Each structure stands twice: as structure tokens, then as C-alpha cells.
Coordinates of C-alpha atoms in Angstrom, one line a residue:
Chain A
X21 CA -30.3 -2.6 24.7
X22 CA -29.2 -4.2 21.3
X23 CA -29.1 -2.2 18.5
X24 CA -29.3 -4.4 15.6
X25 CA -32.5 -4.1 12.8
X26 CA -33.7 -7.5 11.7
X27 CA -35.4 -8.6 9.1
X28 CA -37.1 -12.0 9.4
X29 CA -37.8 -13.9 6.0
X30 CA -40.0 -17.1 6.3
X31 CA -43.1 -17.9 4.7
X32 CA -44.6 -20.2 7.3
X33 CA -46.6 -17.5 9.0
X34 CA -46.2 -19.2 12.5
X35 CA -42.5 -19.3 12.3
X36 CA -42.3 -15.5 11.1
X37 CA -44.5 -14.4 13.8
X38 CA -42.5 -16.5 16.6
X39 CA -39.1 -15.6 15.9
X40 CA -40.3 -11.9 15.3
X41 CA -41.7 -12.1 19.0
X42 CA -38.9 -13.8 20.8
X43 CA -36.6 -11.3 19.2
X44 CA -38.5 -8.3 19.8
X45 CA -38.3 -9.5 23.5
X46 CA -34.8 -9.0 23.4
X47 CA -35.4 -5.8 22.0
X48 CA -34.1 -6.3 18.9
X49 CA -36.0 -3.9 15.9
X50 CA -38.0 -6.7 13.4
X51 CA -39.3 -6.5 10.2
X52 CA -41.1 -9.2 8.8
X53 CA -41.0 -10.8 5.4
X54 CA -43.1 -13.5 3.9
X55 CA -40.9 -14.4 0.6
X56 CA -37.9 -13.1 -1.0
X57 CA -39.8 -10.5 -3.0
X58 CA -41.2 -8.8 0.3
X59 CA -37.7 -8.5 1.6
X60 CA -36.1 -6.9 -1.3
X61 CA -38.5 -4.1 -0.8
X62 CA -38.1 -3.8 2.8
X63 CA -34.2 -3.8 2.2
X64 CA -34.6 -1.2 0.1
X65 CA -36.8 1.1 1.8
X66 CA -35.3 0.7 5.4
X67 CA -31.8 0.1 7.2
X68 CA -30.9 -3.2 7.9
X69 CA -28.0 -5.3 9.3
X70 CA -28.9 -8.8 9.6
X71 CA -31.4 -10.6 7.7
X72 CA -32.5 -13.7 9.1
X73 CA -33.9 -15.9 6.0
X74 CA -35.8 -19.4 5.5
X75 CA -33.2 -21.2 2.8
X76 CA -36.4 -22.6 0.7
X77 CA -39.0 -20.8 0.3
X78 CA -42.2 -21.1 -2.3
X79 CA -42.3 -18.3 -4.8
X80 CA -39.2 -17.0 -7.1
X81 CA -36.8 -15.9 -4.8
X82 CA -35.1 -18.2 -2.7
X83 CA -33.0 -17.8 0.6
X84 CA -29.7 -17.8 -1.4
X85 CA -30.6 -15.2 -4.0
X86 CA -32.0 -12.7 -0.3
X87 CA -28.0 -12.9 -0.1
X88 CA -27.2 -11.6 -3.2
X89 CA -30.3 -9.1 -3.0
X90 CA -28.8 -7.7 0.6
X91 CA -25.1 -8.0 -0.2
X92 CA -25.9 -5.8 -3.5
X93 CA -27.8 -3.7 -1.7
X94 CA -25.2 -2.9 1.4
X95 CA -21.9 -5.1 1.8
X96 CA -22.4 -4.8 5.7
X97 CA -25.8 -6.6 5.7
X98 CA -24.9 -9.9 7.7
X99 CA -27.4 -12.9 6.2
X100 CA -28.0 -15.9 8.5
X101 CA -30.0 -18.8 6.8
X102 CA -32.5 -21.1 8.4
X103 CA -32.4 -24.6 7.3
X104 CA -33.9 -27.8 7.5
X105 CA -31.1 -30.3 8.4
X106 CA -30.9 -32.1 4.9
X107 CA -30.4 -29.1 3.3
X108 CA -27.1 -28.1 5.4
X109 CA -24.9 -28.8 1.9
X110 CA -26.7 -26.0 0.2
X111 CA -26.3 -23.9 3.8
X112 CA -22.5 -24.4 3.1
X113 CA -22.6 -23.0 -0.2
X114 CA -24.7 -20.1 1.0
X115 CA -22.1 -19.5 3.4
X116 CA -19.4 -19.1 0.6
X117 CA -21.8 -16.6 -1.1
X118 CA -21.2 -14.5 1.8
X119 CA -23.8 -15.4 4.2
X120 CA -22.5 -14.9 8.0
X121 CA -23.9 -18.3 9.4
X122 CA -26.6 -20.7 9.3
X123 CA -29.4 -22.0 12.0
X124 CA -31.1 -26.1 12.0
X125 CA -34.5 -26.4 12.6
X126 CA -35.9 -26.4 15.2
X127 CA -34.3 -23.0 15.8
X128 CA -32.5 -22.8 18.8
X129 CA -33.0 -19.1 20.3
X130 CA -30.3 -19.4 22.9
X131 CA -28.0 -19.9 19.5
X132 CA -29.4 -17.6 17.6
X133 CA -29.1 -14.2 20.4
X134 CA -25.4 -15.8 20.8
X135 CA -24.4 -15.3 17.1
X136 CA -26.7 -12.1 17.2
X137 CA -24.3 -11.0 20.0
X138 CA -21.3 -11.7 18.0
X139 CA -22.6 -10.1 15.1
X140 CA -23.4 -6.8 17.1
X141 CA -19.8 -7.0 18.6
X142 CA -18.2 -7.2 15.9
X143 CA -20.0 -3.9 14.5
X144 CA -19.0 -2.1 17.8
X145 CA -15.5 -3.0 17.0
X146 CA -15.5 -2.4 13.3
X147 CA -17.2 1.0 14.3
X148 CA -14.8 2.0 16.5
X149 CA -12.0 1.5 14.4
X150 CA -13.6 3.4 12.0
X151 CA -13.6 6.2 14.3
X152 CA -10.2 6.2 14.9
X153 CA -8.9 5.9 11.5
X154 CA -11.4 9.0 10.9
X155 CA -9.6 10.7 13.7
X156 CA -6.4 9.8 12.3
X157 CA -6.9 10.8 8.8
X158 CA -8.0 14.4 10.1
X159 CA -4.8 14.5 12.1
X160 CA -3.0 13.3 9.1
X161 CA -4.5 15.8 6.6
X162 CA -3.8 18.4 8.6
X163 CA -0.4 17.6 9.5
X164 CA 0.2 16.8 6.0
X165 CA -0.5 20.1 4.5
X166 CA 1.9 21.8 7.4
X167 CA 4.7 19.8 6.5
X168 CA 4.0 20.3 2.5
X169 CA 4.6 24.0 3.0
X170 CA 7.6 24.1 5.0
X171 CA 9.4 21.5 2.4
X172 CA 8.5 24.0 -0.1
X173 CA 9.5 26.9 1.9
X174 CA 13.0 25.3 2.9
X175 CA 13.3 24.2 -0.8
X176 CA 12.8 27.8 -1.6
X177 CA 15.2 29.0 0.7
X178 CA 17.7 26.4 -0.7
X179 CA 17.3 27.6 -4.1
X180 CA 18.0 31.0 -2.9
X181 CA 21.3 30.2 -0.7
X182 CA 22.4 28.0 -4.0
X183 CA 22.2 31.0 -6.0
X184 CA 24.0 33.3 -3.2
X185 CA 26.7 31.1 -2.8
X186 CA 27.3 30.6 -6.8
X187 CA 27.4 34.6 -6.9
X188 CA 29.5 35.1 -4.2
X189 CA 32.3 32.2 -5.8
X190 CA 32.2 33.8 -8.7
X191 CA 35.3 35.8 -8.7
X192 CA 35.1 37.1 -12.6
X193 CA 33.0 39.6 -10.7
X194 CA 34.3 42.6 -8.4
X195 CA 33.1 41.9 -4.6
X196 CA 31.1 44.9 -4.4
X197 CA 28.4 43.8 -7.5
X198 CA 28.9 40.0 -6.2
X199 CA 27.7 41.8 -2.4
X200 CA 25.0 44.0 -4.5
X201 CA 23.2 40.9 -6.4
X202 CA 23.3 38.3 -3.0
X203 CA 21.8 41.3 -1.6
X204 CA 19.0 41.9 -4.2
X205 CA 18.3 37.8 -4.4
X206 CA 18.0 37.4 -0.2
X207 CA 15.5 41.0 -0.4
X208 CA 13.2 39.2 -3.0
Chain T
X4 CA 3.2 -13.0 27.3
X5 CA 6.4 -13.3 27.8
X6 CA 8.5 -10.1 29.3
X7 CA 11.6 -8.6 27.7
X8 CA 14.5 -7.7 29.8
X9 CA 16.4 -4.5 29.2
X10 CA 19.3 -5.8 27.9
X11 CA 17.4 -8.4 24.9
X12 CA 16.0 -5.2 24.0
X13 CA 19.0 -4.0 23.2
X14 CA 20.2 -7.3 21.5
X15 CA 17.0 -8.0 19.7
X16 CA 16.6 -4.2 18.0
X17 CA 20.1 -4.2 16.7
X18 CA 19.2 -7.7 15.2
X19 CA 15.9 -6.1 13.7
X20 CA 17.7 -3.0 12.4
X21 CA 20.7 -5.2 10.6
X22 CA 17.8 -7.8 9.3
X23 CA 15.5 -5.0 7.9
X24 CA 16.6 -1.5 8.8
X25 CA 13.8 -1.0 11.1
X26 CA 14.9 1.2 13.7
X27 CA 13.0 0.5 16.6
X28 CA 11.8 2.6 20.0
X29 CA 13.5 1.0 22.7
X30 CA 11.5 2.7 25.8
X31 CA 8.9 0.9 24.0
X32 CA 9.5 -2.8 25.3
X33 CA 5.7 -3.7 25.2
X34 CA 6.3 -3.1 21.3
X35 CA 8.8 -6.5 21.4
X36 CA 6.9 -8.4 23.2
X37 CA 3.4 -8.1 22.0
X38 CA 5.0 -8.7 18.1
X39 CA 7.3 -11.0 19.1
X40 CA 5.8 -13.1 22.1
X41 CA 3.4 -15.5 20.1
X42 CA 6.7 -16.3 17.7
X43 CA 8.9 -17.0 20.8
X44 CA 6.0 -19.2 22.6
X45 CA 5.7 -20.9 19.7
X46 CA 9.1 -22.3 19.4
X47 CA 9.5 -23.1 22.7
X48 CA 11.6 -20.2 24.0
X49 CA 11.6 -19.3 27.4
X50 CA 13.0 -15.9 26.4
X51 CA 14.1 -13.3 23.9
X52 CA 17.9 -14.1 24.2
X53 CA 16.8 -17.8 23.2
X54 CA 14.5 -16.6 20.1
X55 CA 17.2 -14.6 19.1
X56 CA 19.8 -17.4 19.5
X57 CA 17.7 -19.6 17.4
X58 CA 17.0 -17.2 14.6
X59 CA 20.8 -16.4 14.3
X60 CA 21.4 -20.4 14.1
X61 CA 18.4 -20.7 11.9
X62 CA 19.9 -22.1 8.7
X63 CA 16.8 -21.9 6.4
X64 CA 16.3 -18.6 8.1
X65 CA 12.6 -19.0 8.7
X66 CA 12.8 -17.2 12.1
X67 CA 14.0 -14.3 10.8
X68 CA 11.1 -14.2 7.9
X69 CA 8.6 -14.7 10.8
X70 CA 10.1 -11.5 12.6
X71 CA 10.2 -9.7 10.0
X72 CA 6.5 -10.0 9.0
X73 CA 6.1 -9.6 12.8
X74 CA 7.7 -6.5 12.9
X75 CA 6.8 -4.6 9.4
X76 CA 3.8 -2.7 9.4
X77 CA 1.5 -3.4 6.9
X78 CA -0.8 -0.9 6.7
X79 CA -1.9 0.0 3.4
X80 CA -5.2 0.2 1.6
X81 CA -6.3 0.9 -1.9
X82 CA -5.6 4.8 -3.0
X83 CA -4.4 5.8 0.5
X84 CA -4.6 9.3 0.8
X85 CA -6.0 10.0 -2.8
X86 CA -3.9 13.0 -3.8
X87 CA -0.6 11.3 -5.0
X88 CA -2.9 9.0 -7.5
X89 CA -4.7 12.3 -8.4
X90 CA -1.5 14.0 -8.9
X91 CA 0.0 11.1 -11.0
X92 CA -3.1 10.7 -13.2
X93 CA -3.1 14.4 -13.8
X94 CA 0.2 15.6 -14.2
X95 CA 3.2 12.8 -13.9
X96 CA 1.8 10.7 -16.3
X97 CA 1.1 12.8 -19.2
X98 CA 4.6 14.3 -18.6
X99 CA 6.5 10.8 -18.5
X100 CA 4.3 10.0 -21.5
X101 CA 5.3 12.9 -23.5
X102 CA 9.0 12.5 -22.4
X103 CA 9.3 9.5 -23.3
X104 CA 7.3 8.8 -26.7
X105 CA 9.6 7.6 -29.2
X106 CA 9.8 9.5 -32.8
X107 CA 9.4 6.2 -34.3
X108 CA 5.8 5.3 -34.2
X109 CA 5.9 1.5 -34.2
X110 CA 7.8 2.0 -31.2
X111 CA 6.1 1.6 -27.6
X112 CA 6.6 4.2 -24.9
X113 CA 8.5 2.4 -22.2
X114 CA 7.5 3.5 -18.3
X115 CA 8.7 2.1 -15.5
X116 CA 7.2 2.6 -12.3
X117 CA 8.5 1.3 -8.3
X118 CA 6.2 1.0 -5.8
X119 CA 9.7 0.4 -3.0
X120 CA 7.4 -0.9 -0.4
X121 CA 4.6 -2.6 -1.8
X122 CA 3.5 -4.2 1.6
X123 CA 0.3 -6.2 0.5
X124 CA 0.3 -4.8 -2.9
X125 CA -2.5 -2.3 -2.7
X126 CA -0.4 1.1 -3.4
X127 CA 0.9 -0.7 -7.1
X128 CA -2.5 -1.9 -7.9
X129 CA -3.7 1.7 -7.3
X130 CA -1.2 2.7 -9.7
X131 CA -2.1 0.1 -12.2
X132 CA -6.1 1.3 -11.6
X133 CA -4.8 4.8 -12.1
X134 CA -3.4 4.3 -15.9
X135 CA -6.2 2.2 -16.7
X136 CA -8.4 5.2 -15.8
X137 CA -6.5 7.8 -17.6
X138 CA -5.5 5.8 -20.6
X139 CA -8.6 3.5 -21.5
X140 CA -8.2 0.8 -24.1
X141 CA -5.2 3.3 -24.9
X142 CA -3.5 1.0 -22.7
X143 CA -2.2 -1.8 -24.9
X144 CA -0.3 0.8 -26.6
X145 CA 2.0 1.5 -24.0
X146 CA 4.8 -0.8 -22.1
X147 CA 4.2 0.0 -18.5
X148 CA 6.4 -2.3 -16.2
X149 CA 4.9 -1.9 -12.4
X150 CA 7.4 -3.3 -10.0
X151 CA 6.6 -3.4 -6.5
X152 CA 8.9 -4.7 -3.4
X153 CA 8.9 -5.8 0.2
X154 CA 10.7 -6.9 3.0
X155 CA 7.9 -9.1 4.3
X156 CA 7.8 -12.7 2.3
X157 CA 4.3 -12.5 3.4
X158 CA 3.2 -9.7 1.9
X159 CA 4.7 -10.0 -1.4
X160 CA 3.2 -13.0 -1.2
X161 CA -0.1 -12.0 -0.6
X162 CA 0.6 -8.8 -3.5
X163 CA 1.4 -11.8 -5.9
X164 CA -2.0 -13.4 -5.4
X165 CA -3.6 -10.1 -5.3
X166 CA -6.4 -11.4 -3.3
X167 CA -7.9 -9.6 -0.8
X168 CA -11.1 -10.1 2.3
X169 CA -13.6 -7.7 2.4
X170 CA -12.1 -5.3 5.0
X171 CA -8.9 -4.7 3.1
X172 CA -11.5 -3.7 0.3
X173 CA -13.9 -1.6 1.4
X174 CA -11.2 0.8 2.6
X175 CA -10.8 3.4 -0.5
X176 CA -12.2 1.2 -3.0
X177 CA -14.7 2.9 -4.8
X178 CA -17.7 0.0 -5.9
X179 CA -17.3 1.2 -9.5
X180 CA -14.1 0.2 -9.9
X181 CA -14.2 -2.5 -7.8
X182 CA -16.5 -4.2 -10.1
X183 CA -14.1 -3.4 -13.3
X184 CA -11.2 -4.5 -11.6
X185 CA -12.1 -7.3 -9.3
X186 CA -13.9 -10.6 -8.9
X187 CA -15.4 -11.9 -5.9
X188 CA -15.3 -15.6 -5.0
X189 CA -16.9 -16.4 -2.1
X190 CA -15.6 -13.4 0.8
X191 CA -12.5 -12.9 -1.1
X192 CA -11.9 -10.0 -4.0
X193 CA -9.3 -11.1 -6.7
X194 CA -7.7 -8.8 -8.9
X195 CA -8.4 -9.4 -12.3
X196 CA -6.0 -10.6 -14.9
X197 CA -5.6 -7.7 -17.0
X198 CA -4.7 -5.7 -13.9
X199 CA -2.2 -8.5 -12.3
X200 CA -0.5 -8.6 -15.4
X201 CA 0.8 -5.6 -15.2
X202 CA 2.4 -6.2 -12.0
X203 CA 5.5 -8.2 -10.4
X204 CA 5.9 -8.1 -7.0
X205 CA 9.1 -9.1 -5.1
X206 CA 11.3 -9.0 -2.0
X207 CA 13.8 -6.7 -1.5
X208 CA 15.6 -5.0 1.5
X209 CA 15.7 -1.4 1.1
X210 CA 18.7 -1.1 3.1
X211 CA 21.0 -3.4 0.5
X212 CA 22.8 -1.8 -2.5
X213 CA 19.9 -1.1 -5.7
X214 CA 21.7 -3.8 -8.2
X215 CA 19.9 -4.7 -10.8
X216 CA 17.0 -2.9 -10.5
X217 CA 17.5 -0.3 -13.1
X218 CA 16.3 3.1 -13.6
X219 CA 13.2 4.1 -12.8
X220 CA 10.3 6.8 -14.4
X221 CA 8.4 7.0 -11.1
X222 CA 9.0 5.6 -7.8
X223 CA 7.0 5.7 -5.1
X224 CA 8.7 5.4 -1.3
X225 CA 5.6 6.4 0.7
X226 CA 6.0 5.8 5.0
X227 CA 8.4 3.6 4.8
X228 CA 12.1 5.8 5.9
X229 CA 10.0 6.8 8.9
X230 CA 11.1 3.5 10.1
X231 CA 14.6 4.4 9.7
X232 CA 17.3 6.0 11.6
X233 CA 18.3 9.6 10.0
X234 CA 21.2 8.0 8.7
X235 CA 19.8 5.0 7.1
X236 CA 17.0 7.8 5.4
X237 CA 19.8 9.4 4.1
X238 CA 21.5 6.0 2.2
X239 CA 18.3 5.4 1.6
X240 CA 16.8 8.6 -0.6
X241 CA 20.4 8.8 -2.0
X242 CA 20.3 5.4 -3.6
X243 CA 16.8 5.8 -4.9
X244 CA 18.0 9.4 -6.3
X245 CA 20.9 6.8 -8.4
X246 CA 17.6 4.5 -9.6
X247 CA 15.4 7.5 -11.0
X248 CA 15.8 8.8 -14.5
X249 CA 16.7 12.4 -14.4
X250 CA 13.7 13.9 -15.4
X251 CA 12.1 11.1 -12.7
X252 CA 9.3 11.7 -10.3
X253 CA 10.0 10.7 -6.7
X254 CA 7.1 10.4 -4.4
X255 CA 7.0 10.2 -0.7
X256 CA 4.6 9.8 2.1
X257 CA 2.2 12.7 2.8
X258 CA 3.8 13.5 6.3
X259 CA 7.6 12.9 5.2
X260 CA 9.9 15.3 4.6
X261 CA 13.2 15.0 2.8
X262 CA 14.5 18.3 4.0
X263 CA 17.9 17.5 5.7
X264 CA 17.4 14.5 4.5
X265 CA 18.8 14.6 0.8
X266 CA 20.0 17.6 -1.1
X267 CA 19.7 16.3 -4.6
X268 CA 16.2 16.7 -4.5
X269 CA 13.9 19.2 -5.2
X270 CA 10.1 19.8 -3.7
X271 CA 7.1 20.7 -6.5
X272 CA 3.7 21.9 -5.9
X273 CA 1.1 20.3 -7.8
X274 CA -2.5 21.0 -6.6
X275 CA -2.3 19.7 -2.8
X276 CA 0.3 17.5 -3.6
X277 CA 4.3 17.3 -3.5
X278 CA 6.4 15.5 -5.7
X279 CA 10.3 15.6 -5.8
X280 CA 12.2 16.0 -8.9
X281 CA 16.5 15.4 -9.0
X282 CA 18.3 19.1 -9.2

């Protein structure tokens, strides 16, 4: 069972409909894109975490500015390009934008489940550190606020036995009113 | 990994506590080896009593630098636990402002603000964020200096460049000010200039006299002492009660206490917060 959502971007319809077969096979959830413009409204209609985008593509978005159209969208949106193997240069520089990898045509599918894989690991394990800091926080709050009252109640308290004690030194004053005022400072 | 024998424990923790106060749990061996095992394969040892040998011999002291970034926590993130940045935005600064406005206009209100373990640098950029909130272009009237320190040569080093991956980020960051504050280049967020300007970062061991630091408005010593033996606390919040002005703010971590701890301090309330004020 993988649990990723996909969204395929190409505008050769044959590749689109390919790759969106073999990975719905693998049961992966697809949506399909045929240029840049498509996939900004499916991004922003539905959840998705990895966009799988054609680097050129005819029409006024390319496969670099998909990145910055998911990446604005949701940080946590992985983007891995498709390219032809002369355009690997500009597949590096997509990369620094923020993309998460890049595939060579032909696409190998045995590559592309792999990083899939990775990808959907790596979400397990973000998620369940999230999950634990979550836990932790709660635990945290909670302990927080304990400890916040007793330092104010033993600060309290403190106050109180420094006033006792600079009463009871006080020995301008007859024991009896020094007992009488300790006594009315500890009753309030 | 390599296993620690009972007695290197003991060795190795007094070495840790006398190189950076950290006052380790010694039924807790598994704690040794799993920070220290990749430093002591690395150099060849065959065990502890060798890594430690070496770092003692260790002219340039590099060894020890490695073990102490090995053995310092550095969690942190951007406005940890958002009530001390609420409390300082609502209450300490306008005070310390106030306090310390000279008669003479011409004059610039001097602040000066300690973040005592800085770690990676994301508690003193809070701060930094913080007055920029409150104050606006108000800013560039005032003289703020932001100092924040570490043991780790790492971290400070890391503070310095103020340069952070996306995971460090995301973590309390809201996007709004992210975008004011930062730039991204490539996976990495860079604090902005007008933000790192405001800040020095350096080392410092916590558990060495305070010379020539000064006096301080505001510090902040959040989850660091729990790392400390009672005794070393106590040096510890008695020293940084010599460094703060007398109408100061002192602000620990959320679960710290100083009860028992240091006398010369007193506990305030401010909205779900607690800040300490000299007696």
C-alpha cells in the first residue's frame, strides 16, 4: 500500500497516460496534468506530495516554474523532473530550486518506485518525529505550568519567612509585638 | 560501535564535566558511546581510554572541540515555546525601554541583551525578530547589542552564518516572517542582513569566570543548567545574577526552576510566563 498522491505533468499524451498507469499499478493515487497551467489548478484544488513534471513543456509554464508553483503552494511538495539527457544542466539547476531529484528519458520505472520509496520513507520518518515532538511539547506544557506555580508559591513563601525573620531580629521591638506581627504575616 | 568499559566512563565524564560542565548520567554508557563512537573510530582508537589519551595530548585541541559538539545538545528552533518572546515583546521591552531612555534626546537608548547559550543561533534571532516586530522602522533609533554564546565551535559557527535547511525552519517559523526576515538560496534559508547585524555570536564556557562580558539588560539562560550538577547551577545563576543590571530580567527555561538554586532572585508572573528579577 503506498500512500503517496502524484501528480504527473507531461504534455505528450502517451507518456502521461503510461506513467499514470504503471504507477497506479503500484497503487500509487495519480492525477494527470497536460501543461504547467493544469497543474497549478490541480495543486490547488487537491493534496499532493510529489509532482512528477516534463522539464520542457510547450505552453507558458515550464517544468522549473511547476517548482516554484508547488513549493509556494506547500513546502512539503517533493518535485521530480523528467528530462531529456541534454537538458541534465538545466535538471541541476532545478534541483537547487528545490526540486527533490530528476529522471532521463527513457524513464526507468524500476528508478522511479525506488526514489518514490525514498520519498515515502522519508515522510514516515518526518511524520513520526513530528508525533513525538507533539507528544513532547504536551508533556512539556503541562509540566511547565506545574513547575511555574510552585516557583511562585516557594517565592511567596520566601518573601514571607524574609519578612518573619527581619521582625523577629528586630530587637527595637518588645518580643511579644515582634511574636504578634510574625504571627499576623504567616496567618495571611 | 565500540563499547565503553565502566571505568572510561568514569574517566571520560569527569573529562566532559571539566571541558564543558556537562554533567553526565553515568548508568547511561550507551549515551558515550553512541556520541562518541564515530569520533573514536575515526581516529583510530581501539578504545575510550585511547580517545581520551589523545584529546588530553591534543595540542591544537581539536579533539576536544569534536567532543564537545558531540556531546552538547543542540536542540533549538526558532521561538521555542512562544511565551517568553510574547512576554518579552509585551512587557520586558517596553520596561527596559522606559528604564533606560536617556533625558537627552539625541541620545540612543542602550539595551543589551545575552542569549548564554545560543546553540545554533535560533533563540537570539528570535529575539532580534521580536524587536523588529514591536518596534518597526522605530528600530534605528535604538542601540540594541544581541550577544549570543556557545560552547560548541560548531554551532556558533553555524549562528554566525545564520543559515539554516528547511527542517530547522519550518519548526516555529511563521511563513510571514520568514519571508521578511529570510532569503532562500537554493534549500537553504539565510537570515537577512538587517537582522544579522544586529547579532554577534561567540564561544564561551559558562562554567569560566564572566570577564569581560559586562552587564547585561536581559539575558536569557533557557535548558542549558539542566546539564549541570546542583553545584555548578548554583556558580552558574550566581555569576549571571553579577552580569545583570539591577533592574535586569533574567529568563530561564520553561521547566527550570531556580528554587534552591539561587536566593538572589526573585520569580514574576506575567501572563503564562515567569521571569526572574534580582531582590
Amino acid at each position: 500500500m503506498n500512500n503517496l498522491t502524484i501528480l504527473v505533468v507531461d504534455d505528450d499524451p502517451v507518456i502521461k497516460r503510461l506513467l499514470g498507469q504503471r504507477l497506479v499499478k503500484e497503487d500509487y493515487t495519480v492525477l494527470l496534468a497536460e501543461d504547467g497551467y493544469k497543474a497549478e489548478k490541480i495543486l490547488k484544488e487537491n493534496h499532493v506530495d510529489v509532482v512528477l513534471t516534463d522539464l520542457m513543456m510547450p505552453g507558458e509554464i515550464s517544468g522549473i516554474e511547476v517548482i516554484d508553483i508547488a513549493k509556494d503552494l506547500d513546502r512539503n511538495i517533493e518535485v521530480i523532473l523528467i528530462t531529456a539527457h541534454s537538458s541534465v544542466d538545466t535538471a541541476v539547476e532545478a534541483m537547487k530550486k528545490g526540486a527533490a531529484d530528476y529522471l532521463e528519458k527513457p524513464i526507468n520505472f524500476t528508478e522511479l518506485f525506488l526514489r518514490l520509496e525514498k520519498i515515502d520513507t522519508m515522510r514516515s520518518v518526518l511524520r513520526s518525529a513530528e508525533d513525538l515532538r507533539q507528544a513532547m511539547d504536551v508533556t512539556e506544557t503541562n509540566a511547565a505550568e506545574t513547575i511555574q506555580n510552585l516557583e511562585i508559591a516557594a517565592g511567596d513563601l520566601q518573601q514571607k519567612l524574609d519578612a518573619i525573620e527581619s521582625i523577629l531580629i528586630d530587637d527595637e521591638t518588645d518580643s511579644h509585638s515582634r511574636v504578634t506581627e510574625a504571627l499576623n504575616i504567616l496567618l495571611n | 560501535m565500540l563499547k565503553i568499559t565502566a571505568e572510561e566512563l568514569k574517566v571520560i565524564a569527569q573529562y566532559i564535566h571539566e571541558i564543558c560542565g556537562i554533567s553526565l548520567d553515568q548508568s547511561k554508557s550507551y549515551l558515550f558511546e553512541t556520541r562518541l563512537g564515530s569520533i573514536a573510530e575515526e581516529l583510530g582508537c581501539k578504545s575510550y581510554r585511547e580517545l581520551y589519551d589523545k584529546a588530553r595530548r591534543d595540542p591544537a585541541k581539536k579533539i576536544e572541540r569534536q567532543i564537545i559538539d558531540a556531546i552538547s545538545t543542540n536542540e533549538t528552533l526558532f521561538f521555542r515555546d512562544t511565551s517568553p518572546f510574547d512576554l518579552l515583546k509585551h512587557k520586558i521591552i517596553p520596561e527596559i525601554i522606559d528604564a533606560r531612555t536617556p533625558n537627552t534626546p539625541q541620545l540612543k537608548t542602550n539595551v543589551k541583551i545575552w542569549s548564554s547559550a545560543s546553540s545554533t543561533g535560533q533563540e537570539l534571532y528570535s529575539i532580534a525578530m521580536t524587536l523588529h516586530e514591536l518596534l518597526g522602522t522605530q528600530i534605528k533609533n535604538f542601540n540594541f547589542k544581541l550577544l549570543g554564546t556557545d560552547i560548541s565551535d560548531t554551532a556558533v559557527k553555524q549562528a554566525s552564518y545564520g543559515k539554516y535547511n528547511k527542517f530547522e525552519i519550518e519548526r516555529g517559523l511563521p511563513r510571514q516572517t520568514l519571508q521578511k526576515h529570510f532569503t532562500l538560496f537554493g534549500d537553504t534559508w539565510k537570515v537577512k542582513d538587517e537582522l544579522r547585524g544586529m547579532v554577534n555570536f561567540r564561544k564561551f564556557n559558562l562554567m569560566l569566570p564572566f570577564t569581560g562580558l559586562g552587564k547585561f539588560d536581559i539575558i536569557f539562560c533557557r535548558n542549558v543548567a539542566i546539564y549541570f550538577t546542583l553545584q555548578d547551577r548554583k556558580k552558574l545563576f550566581n555569576k549571571i545574577a553579577d552580569s545583570l543590571a539591577d533592574d535586569g530580567y533574567l529568563i530561564i527555561g520553561s521547566t527550570e526552576s531556580l528554587t534552591g538554586i539561587c536566593s538572589r532572585f526573585v520569580p514574576k508572573r506575567h501572563l503564562r510566563a515567569i521571569f526572574y528579577q534580582k531582590k
